[in-house]
Amino acid sequence: MIKPKVSIIIPVYNVENYIRDCVESVVNQTLDNIEIIIVNDGCTDHSINRIDDLIKSNNLLIVNQENKGLSAARNIGLSYATGDYIAFIDSDDYIEPNFLQKLYECAEKYDLDIVMGGHTKVFENGDLIERRRTVKLLDSGLKTGQEILYNSIQLNDYYGEVWDDLYKREFLLENQLSFYEGILHEDEEFTLKCLLVAKRVKVVNSVGYMYRQRQGSIVNSTPSEKNMTSLLIILNNFIQIYHREKDEKVKYSMSRMIRRMIFYYEENLRKTNEPVIKYLKLLENKNLRKIMSYEKGLNLKLNLRYLILDWNQEIYYKLFYSKDAN
């Protein structure tokens, strides 16, 4: 039996209005010899019924499990995958016909651990916005993951999503890389772990991943307790990496990633229905300011702002979160 070039893992949970477009786009790829793994993550709607004929006619592998979340679904898909490379496709998105071929040919040519691309945002009104990687990053050539991380942060072109990338399966297995289960924003944690150990990475000019902008998606919904807790788990993991690393460029990258996560955490906090001081107390860590300030990571205004947070969370809340703050 010929080994698949790419294994595509598609976790499915209650996306009956979108799943057929997703699976049809994968079935119709120009790249031959691909393996498609559908992970039914405990659907309670008609998602699987909508693609039942596609599963049977294209001999797709379907794995059924009780609802455990996106990370667990991806991990179970990985355990079944046999291809040289792995692609993760979200079931409410779809891909252009040559998406996999473009990434795979680059991965094969340079024997890559990871090939990273861009994507196209697809809005409900039909608008499309391409998010291409910067020219400098595209022209940077073959790099280590740590170099790509550093360069993308320097160029303000770092994105943590996994679904517009391709991963060598052997690389994931050898480094025991999997998704942190039970949290949201799992891509942020997974992508960073991969980049820190990858030896051969390249960024390509690809926008063939079509990323739907849905009102009901996790990204566009009001942040929940789990959302906030997940961000803190990832943040604490990043802090541990920062303290463990000795290389100056890696420490710089980690300080900026930590700063980014804190900014994102506070951005989500502003979207909650009732911003409460308890969330700010969870950021009560003076070492964070030292990390964020690494290599001039915070300007004077931000330093003063976070000094207020260290000094008194209630005053910080009143200044930046209460209704009177604006």
Tab-separated table of C-alpha atoms in Angstrom:
chain	number	residue	atom	x	y	z
A	1	MET	CA	0.000	0.000	0.000
A	2	ILE	CA	1.373	3.432	-0.982
A	3	LYS	CA	2.010	5.730	1.938
A	4	PRO	CA	-0.149	8.905	1.800
A	5	LYS	CA	1.632	12.156	1.032
A	6	VAL	CA	-0.557	14.124	3.424
A	7	SER	CA	-2.991	13.166	6.178
A	8	ILE	CA	-5.741	15.761	6.607
A	9	ILE	CA	-7.341	15.812	10.054
A	10	ILE	CA	-10.799	17.399	10.252
A	11	PRO	CA	-12.401	17.552	13.716
A	12	VAL	CA	-16.183	17.953	13.429
A	13	TYR	CA	-18.557	19.325	16.039
A	14	ASN	CA	-21.992	20.765	15.158
A	15	VAL	CA	-21.173	22.530	11.890
A	16	GLU	CA	-23.930	21.107	9.702
A	17	ASN	CA	-24.195	24.288	7.622
A	18	TYR	CA	-20.504	24.279	6.666
A	19	ILE	CA	-19.127	20.739	6.840
A	20	ARG	CA	-20.015	19.675	3.294
A	21	ASP	CA	-18.141	22.622	1.742
A	22	CYS	CA	-15.142	21.728	3.890
A	23	VAL	CA	-14.989	18.021	3.042
A	24	GLU	CA	-15.740	18.555	-0.666
A	25	SER	CA	-12.856	21.044	-0.869
A	26	VAL	CA	-10.501	18.470	0.632
A	27	VAL	CA	-11.737	15.629	-1.566
A	28	ASN	CA	-11.227	17.804	-4.667
A	29	GLN	CA	-7.580	18.673	-4.015
A	30	THR	CA	-5.163	18.566	-6.963
A	31	LEU	CA	-2.653	16.673	-4.798
A	32	ASP	CA	-3.090	12.934	-5.214
A	33	ASN	CA	-2.651	10.186	-2.616
A	34	ILE	CA	-4.003	12.000	0.422
A	35	GLU	CA	-5.570	10.526	3.557
A	36	ILE	CA	-8.646	12.225	5.018
A	37	ILE	CA	-9.498	11.594	8.665
A	38	ILE	CA	-12.851	12.866	9.960
A	39	VAL	CA	-13.049	13.007	13.769
A	40	ASN	CA	-16.650	13.149	14.953
A	41	ASP	CA	-16.240	14.933	18.279
A	42	GLY	CA	-19.632	13.933	19.639
A	43	CYS	CA	-21.810	15.879	17.181
A	44	THR	CA	-25.408	16.399	18.283
A	45	ASP	CA	-26.637	17.890	14.994
A	46	HIS	CA	-26.713	16.519	11.418
A	47	SER	CA	-23.075	17.272	10.545
A	48	ILE	CA	-22.046	13.657	9.871
A	49	ASN	CA	-25.272	12.895	7.962
A	50	ARG	CA	-24.494	15.800	5.631
A	51	ILE	CA	-21.232	14.127	4.530
A	52	ASP	CA	-22.162	10.461	4.826
A	53	ASP	CA	-22.149	9.964	1.038
A	54	LEU	CA	-18.742	11.658	0.741
A	55	ILE	CA	-17.316	9.421	3.457
A	56	LYS	CA	-18.529	6.254	1.718
A	57	SER	CA	-17.748	7.204	-1.892
A	58	ASN	CA	-14.245	8.491	-1.118
A	59	ASN	CA	-13.317	5.858	1.465
A	60	LEU	CA	-12.684	8.462	4.154
A	61	LEU	CA	-11.708	7.344	7.640
A	62	ILE	CA	-14.171	8.443	10.312
A	63	VAL	CA	-13.328	8.272	14.005
A	64	ASN	CA	-16.137	8.696	16.516
A	65	GLN	CA	-15.575	9.902	20.076
A	66	GLU	CA	-17.552	11.607	22.820
A	67	ASN	CA	-17.178	15.376	22.881
A	68	LYS	CA	-13.713	16.217	24.219
A	69	GLY	CA	-12.897	19.426	22.366
A	70	LEU	CA	-10.769	20.447	19.402
A	71	SER	CA	-7.377	19.540	20.905
A	72	ALA	CA	-8.411	16.011	21.809
A	73	ALA	CA	-10.018	15.518	18.390
A	74	ARG	CA	-6.832	16.609	16.630
A	75	ASN	CA	-4.721	14.362	18.858
A	76	ILE	CA	-6.869	11.308	18.157
A	77	GLY	CA	-6.655	12.139	14.456
A	78	LEU	CA	-2.860	12.244	14.735
A	79	SER	CA	-2.846	8.778	16.276
A	80	TYR	CA	-4.588	7.421	13.138
A	81	ALA	CA	-2.576	9.411	10.573
A	82	THR	CA	-0.068	7.592	8.338
A	83	GLY	CA	0.928	10.314	5.836
A	84	ASP	CA	4.336	11.932	5.458
A	85	TYR	CA	2.816	15.306	6.334
A	86	ILE	CA	-0.108	16.452	8.465
A	87	ALA	CA	-2.656	19.181	7.748
A	88	PHE	CA	-5.257	20.378	10.257
A	89	ILE	CA	-8.436	21.736	8.680
A	90	ASP	CA	-11.237	23.290	10.732
A	91	SER	CA	-14.625	21.923	9.708
A	92	ASP	CA	-16.294	25.307	9.159
A	93	ASP	CA	-13.565	26.422	6.721
A	94	TYR	CA	-12.564	25.171	3.273
A	95	ILE	CA	-9.480	25.132	1.060
A	96	GLU	CA	-8.731	26.047	-2.550
A	97	PRO	CA	-8.039	23.081	-4.926
A	98	ASN	CA	-4.243	23.588	-5.030
A	99	PHE	CA	-3.780	24.451	-1.345
A	100	LEU	CA	-2.233	21.137	-0.277
A	101	GLN	CA	-0.181	20.681	-3.434
A	102	LYS	CA	1.539	24.043	-3.044
A	103	LEU	CA	2.517	23.392	0.557
A	104	TYR	CA	3.471	19.747	-0.021
A	105	GLU	CA	5.732	20.449	-2.994
A	106	CYS	CA	7.613	23.048	-0.937
A	107	ALA	CA	7.861	20.686	2.039
A	108	GLU	CA	9.227	17.879	-0.156
A	109	LYS	CA	11.688	20.094	-2.041
A	110	TYR	CA	13.334	21.410	1.133
A	111	ASP	CA	12.646	18.429	3.430
A	112	LEU	CA	10.827	20.714	5.849
A	113	ASP	CA	9.625	20.078	9.367
A	114	ILE	CA	7.033	22.827	8.888
A	115	VAL	CA	5.868	24.832	5.892
A	116	MET	CA	3.884	27.933	6.859
A	117	GLY	CA	1.452	29.892	4.704
A	118	GLY	CA	-1.144	32.631	4.893
A	119	HIS	CA	-4.905	32.513	4.454
A	120	THR	CA	-7.966	34.350	3.189
A	121	LYS	CA	-10.668	35.614	5.516
A	122	VAL	CA	-14.157	34.851	4.176
A	123	PHE	CA	-16.919	37.079	5.551
A	124	GLU	CA	-20.611	36.238	5.675
A	125	ASN	CA	-21.413	39.028	3.181
A	126	GLY	CA	-19.040	37.470	0.630
A	127	ASP	CA	-16.081	39.806	1.173
A	128	LEU	CA	-12.607	38.276	0.996
A	129	ILE	CA	-9.472	39.615	2.663
A	130	GLU	CA	-6.140	37.948	1.887
A	131	ARG	CA	-3.608	37.746	4.670
A	132	ARG	CA	-0.304	37.148	2.932
A	133	ARG	CA	2.963	36.871	4.798
A	134	THR	CA	5.375	39.817	4.523
A	135	VAL	CA	7.836	39.885	1.620
A	136	LYS	CA	10.847	39.855	3.958
A	137	LEU	CA	9.581	36.719	5.659
A	138	LEU	CA	8.802	35.056	2.327
A	139	ASP	CA	12.275	35.933	1.057
A	140	SER	CA	14.056	34.766	4.210
A	141	GLY	CA	14.452	31.241	2.827
A	142	LEU	CA	15.059	28.076	4.814
A	143	LYS	CA	15.339	28.797	8.541
A	144	THR	CA	15.108	27.109	11.904
A	145	GLY	CA	11.841	27.473	13.755
A	146	GLN	CA	13.485	29.754	16.303
A	147	GLU	CA	14.712	32.026	13.495
A	148	ILE	CA	11.248	32.140	11.913
A	149	LEU	CA	9.754	32.968	15.313
A	150	TYR	CA	12.245	35.799	15.900
A	151	ASN	CA	11.933	37.200	12.359
A	152	SER	CA	8.119	37.076	12.309
A	153	ILE	CA	7.937	38.905	15.650
A	154	GLN	CA	10.403	41.519	14.412
A	155	LEU	CA	8.310	42.012	11.275
A	156	ASN	CA	5.019	42.038	13.217
A	157	ASP	CA	3.929	39.023	11.148
A	158	TYR	CA	3.486	36.303	13.741
A	159	TYR	CA	0.265	34.294	13.729
A	160	GLY	CA	-0.284	31.185	15.802
A	161	GLU	CA	-2.870	29.287	13.756
A	162	VAL	CA	-2.024	25.754	12.558
A	163	TRP	CA	-4.565	25.291	9.772
A	164	ASP	CA	-2.666	27.160	7.030
A	165	ASP	CA	0.504	25.146	7.685
A	166	LEU	CA	1.832	21.660	6.960
A	167	TYR	CA	3.758	19.541	9.494
A	168	LYS	CA	6.057	16.594	8.906
A	169	ARG	CA	4.506	13.693	10.796
A	170	GLU	CA	7.890	12.225	11.763
A	171	PHE	CA	8.897	15.607	13.239
A	172	LEU	CA	5.762	15.709	15.416
A	173	LEU	CA	6.250	12.131	16.614
A	174	GLU	CA	9.971	12.442	17.351
A	175	ASN	CA	9.412	15.581	19.421
A	176	GLN	CA	6.222	14.251	21.064
A	177	LEU	CA	4.281	17.311	19.914
A	178	SER	CA	0.539	17.289	20.491
A	179	PHE	CA	-2.237	19.701	21.425
A	180	TYR	CA	-2.847	20.705	25.037
A	181	GLU	CA	-6.252	19.230	25.827
A	182	GLY	CA	-9.047	20.942	27.703
A	183	ILE	CA	-8.214	24.529	26.752
A	184	LEU	CA	-9.177	27.071	24.105
A	185	HIS	CA	-6.585	28.917	21.958
A	186	GLU	CA	-4.678	25.638	21.652
A	187	ASP	CA	-3.022	26.719	18.395
A	188	GLU	CA	-1.008	29.381	20.227
A	189	GLU	CA	0.568	26.797	22.514
A	190	PHE	CA	1.119	24.164	19.814
A	191	THR	CA	2.662	26.477	17.206
A	192	LEU	CA	5.187	27.915	19.634
A	193	LYS	CA	6.265	24.465	20.862
A	194	CYS	CA	6.781	23.365	17.264
A	195	LEU	CA	8.808	26.410	16.244
A	196	LEU	CA	11.143	26.127	19.229
A	197	VAL	CA	12.350	22.671	18.146
A	198	ALA	CA	11.939	22.708	14.339
A	199	LYS	CA	15.176	22.663	12.336
A	200	ARG	CA	13.826	23.262	8.830
A	201	VAL	CA	10.998	25.766	8.308
A	202	LYS	CA	9.959	27.870	5.342
A	203	VAL	CA	7.209	30.442	4.779
A	204	VAL	CA	5.387	30.307	1.427
A	205	ASN	CA	3.162	32.727	-0.445
A	206	SER	CA	-0.103	30.824	-0.042
A	207	VAL	CA	-3.574	32.160	0.778
A	208	GLY	CA	-5.567	29.092	-0.290
A	209	TYR	CA	-6.924	28.366	3.174
A	210	MET	CA	-10.366	29.984	3.333
A	211	TYR	CA	-11.023	31.058	6.914
A	212	ARG	CA	-14.694	31.753	7.600
A	213	GLN	CA	-15.530	34.670	9.894
A	214	ARG	CA	-18.585	33.407	11.761
A	215	GLN	CA	-20.458	35.299	14.454
A	216	GLY	CA	-20.877	32.164	16.553
A	217	SER	CA	-17.225	31.093	16.456
A	218	ILE	CA	-14.995	31.069	19.540
A	219	VAL	CA	-12.936	33.940	18.156
A	220	ASN	CA	-15.973	36.187	17.670
A	221	SER	CA	-17.970	35.264	20.769
A	222	THR	CA	-17.975	36.869	24.215
A	223	PRO	CA	-15.037	35.475	26.226
A	224	SER	CA	-15.991	32.875	28.814
A	225	GLU	CA	-14.382	31.769	32.075
A	226	LYS	CA	-12.751	28.904	30.146
A	227	ASN	CA	-11.470	31.374	27.569
A	228	MET	CA	-9.740	33.476	30.231
A	229	THR	CA	-8.425	30.441	32.122
A	230	SER	CA	-7.022	28.953	28.912
A	231	LEU	CA	-5.102	32.131	28.144
A	232	LEU	CA	-3.578	32.059	31.620
A	233	ILE	CA	-2.521	28.413	31.235
A	234	ILE	CA	-0.779	29.242	27.954
A	235	LEU	CA	0.754	32.372	29.472
A	236	ASN	CA	2.205	30.384	32.373
A	237	ASN	CA	3.643	27.815	29.953
A	238	PHE	CA	5.300	30.636	28.018
A	239	ILE	CA	6.776	32.066	31.224
A	240	GLN	CA	8.312	28.690	32.064
A	241	ILE	CA	9.891	28.540	28.606
A	242	TYR	CA	11.256	32.087	29.003
A	243	HIS	CA	13.000	31.197	32.270
A	244	ARG	CA	14.326	27.933	30.837
A	245	GLU	CA	15.861	29.381	27.672
A	246	LYS	CA	19.376	30.868	27.600
A	247	ASP	CA	19.611	32.044	24.002
A	248	GLU	CA	19.095	35.818	23.851
A	249	LYS	CA	17.016	35.744	20.668
A	250	VAL	CA	14.741	33.065	22.078
A	251	LYS	CA	14.329	35.021	25.312
A	252	TYR	CA	13.509	38.107	23.256
A	253	SER	CA	10.925	36.127	21.260
A	254	MET	CA	9.393	34.688	24.418
A	255	SER	CA	9.195	38.098	26.122
A	256	ARG	CA	7.287	39.432	23.103
A	257	MET	CA	5.030	36.371	23.017
A	258	ILE	CA	4.253	36.838	26.715
A	259	ARG	CA	3.564	40.525	26.166
A	260	ARG	CA	1.306	39.611	23.250
A	261	MET	CA	-0.616	37.111	25.386
A	262	ILE	CA	-1.123	39.656	28.182
A	263	PHE	CA	-2.375	42.267	25.721
A	264	TYR	CA	-4.717	39.654	24.226
A	265	TYR	CA	-5.839	38.591	27.715
A	266	GLU	CA	-6.750	42.176	28.582
A	267	GLU	CA	-8.430	42.671	25.206
A	268	ASN	CA	-10.628	39.657	25.952
A	269	LEU	CA	-11.262	40.930	29.454
A	270	ARG	CA	-12.745	44.117	27.998
A	271	LYS	CA	-15.174	42.019	25.941
A	272	THR	CA	-16.569	40.115	28.898
A	273	ASN	CA	-20.051	41.077	29.988
A	274	GLU	CA	-18.908	41.894	33.496
A	275	PRO	CA	-15.162	42.648	33.740
A	276	VAL	CA	-14.249	41.800	37.311
A	277	ILE	CA	-11.163	42.412	39.398
A	278	LYS	CA	-10.600	38.694	39.995
A	279	TYR	CA	-9.276	38.325	36.440
A	280	LEU	CA	-6.754	41.119	37.031
A	281	LYS	CA	-5.607	39.547	40.287
A	282	LEU	CA	-4.558	36.518	38.273
A	283	LEU	CA	-2.002	38.797	36.576
A	284	GLU	CA	-0.531	39.763	39.940
A	285	ASN	CA	3.032	38.738	39.120
A	286	LYS	CA	5.742	41.386	39.266
A	287	ASN	CA	8.089	39.112	37.328
A	288	LEU	CA	5.778	39.548	34.349
A	289	ARG	CA	6.699	43.200	34.091
A	290	LYS	CA	10.387	42.321	34.116
A	291	ILE	CA	9.837	39.772	31.342
A	292	MET	CA	7.698	42.153	29.281
A	293	SER	CA	10.374	44.853	29.632
A	294	TYR	CA	13.138	42.601	28.265
A	295	GLU	CA	15.079	44.487	25.555
A	296	LYS	CA	12.833	47.563	25.869
A	297	GLY	CA	9.626	45.584	25.452
A	298	LEU	CA	7.522	48.214	27.220
A	299	ASN	CA	7.546	51.968	26.680
A	300	LEU	CA	7.306	54.437	29.582
A	301	LYS	CA	3.521	54.727	29.314
A	302	LEU	CA	2.980	50.958	29.505
A	303	ASN	CA	5.520	50.584	32.310
A	304	LEU	CA	3.631	53.137	34.365
A	305	ARG	CA	0.340	51.469	33.553
A	306	TYR	CA	1.458	48.048	34.754
A	307	LEU	CA	3.098	49.538	37.826
A	308	ILE	CA	-0.421	50.656	38.773
A	309	LEU	CA	-1.619	47.062	38.302
A	310	ASP	CA	1.169	45.829	40.600
A	311	TRP	CA	0.351	48.488	43.161
A	312	ASN	CA	-3.434	48.242	43.321
A	313	GLN	CA	-5.733	46.146	41.130
A	314	GLU	CA	-8.864	48.044	42.174
A	315	ILE	CA	-7.436	51.387	41.054
A	316	TYR	CA	-6.208	49.782	37.824
A	317	TYR	CA	-9.703	48.436	37.225
A	318	LYS	CA	-11.303	51.827	37.787
A	319	LEU	CA	-8.823	53.558	35.485
A	320	PHE	CA	-8.995	51.131	32.555
A	321	TYR	CA	-12.105	48.937	32.871
A	322	SER	CA	-14.914	50.699	34.686
A	323	LYS	CA	-17.677	52.459	32.752
A	324	ASP	CA	-16.176	55.791	33.826
A	325	ALA	CA	-12.788	54.882	32.289
A	326	ASN	CA	-13.932	55.887	28.799
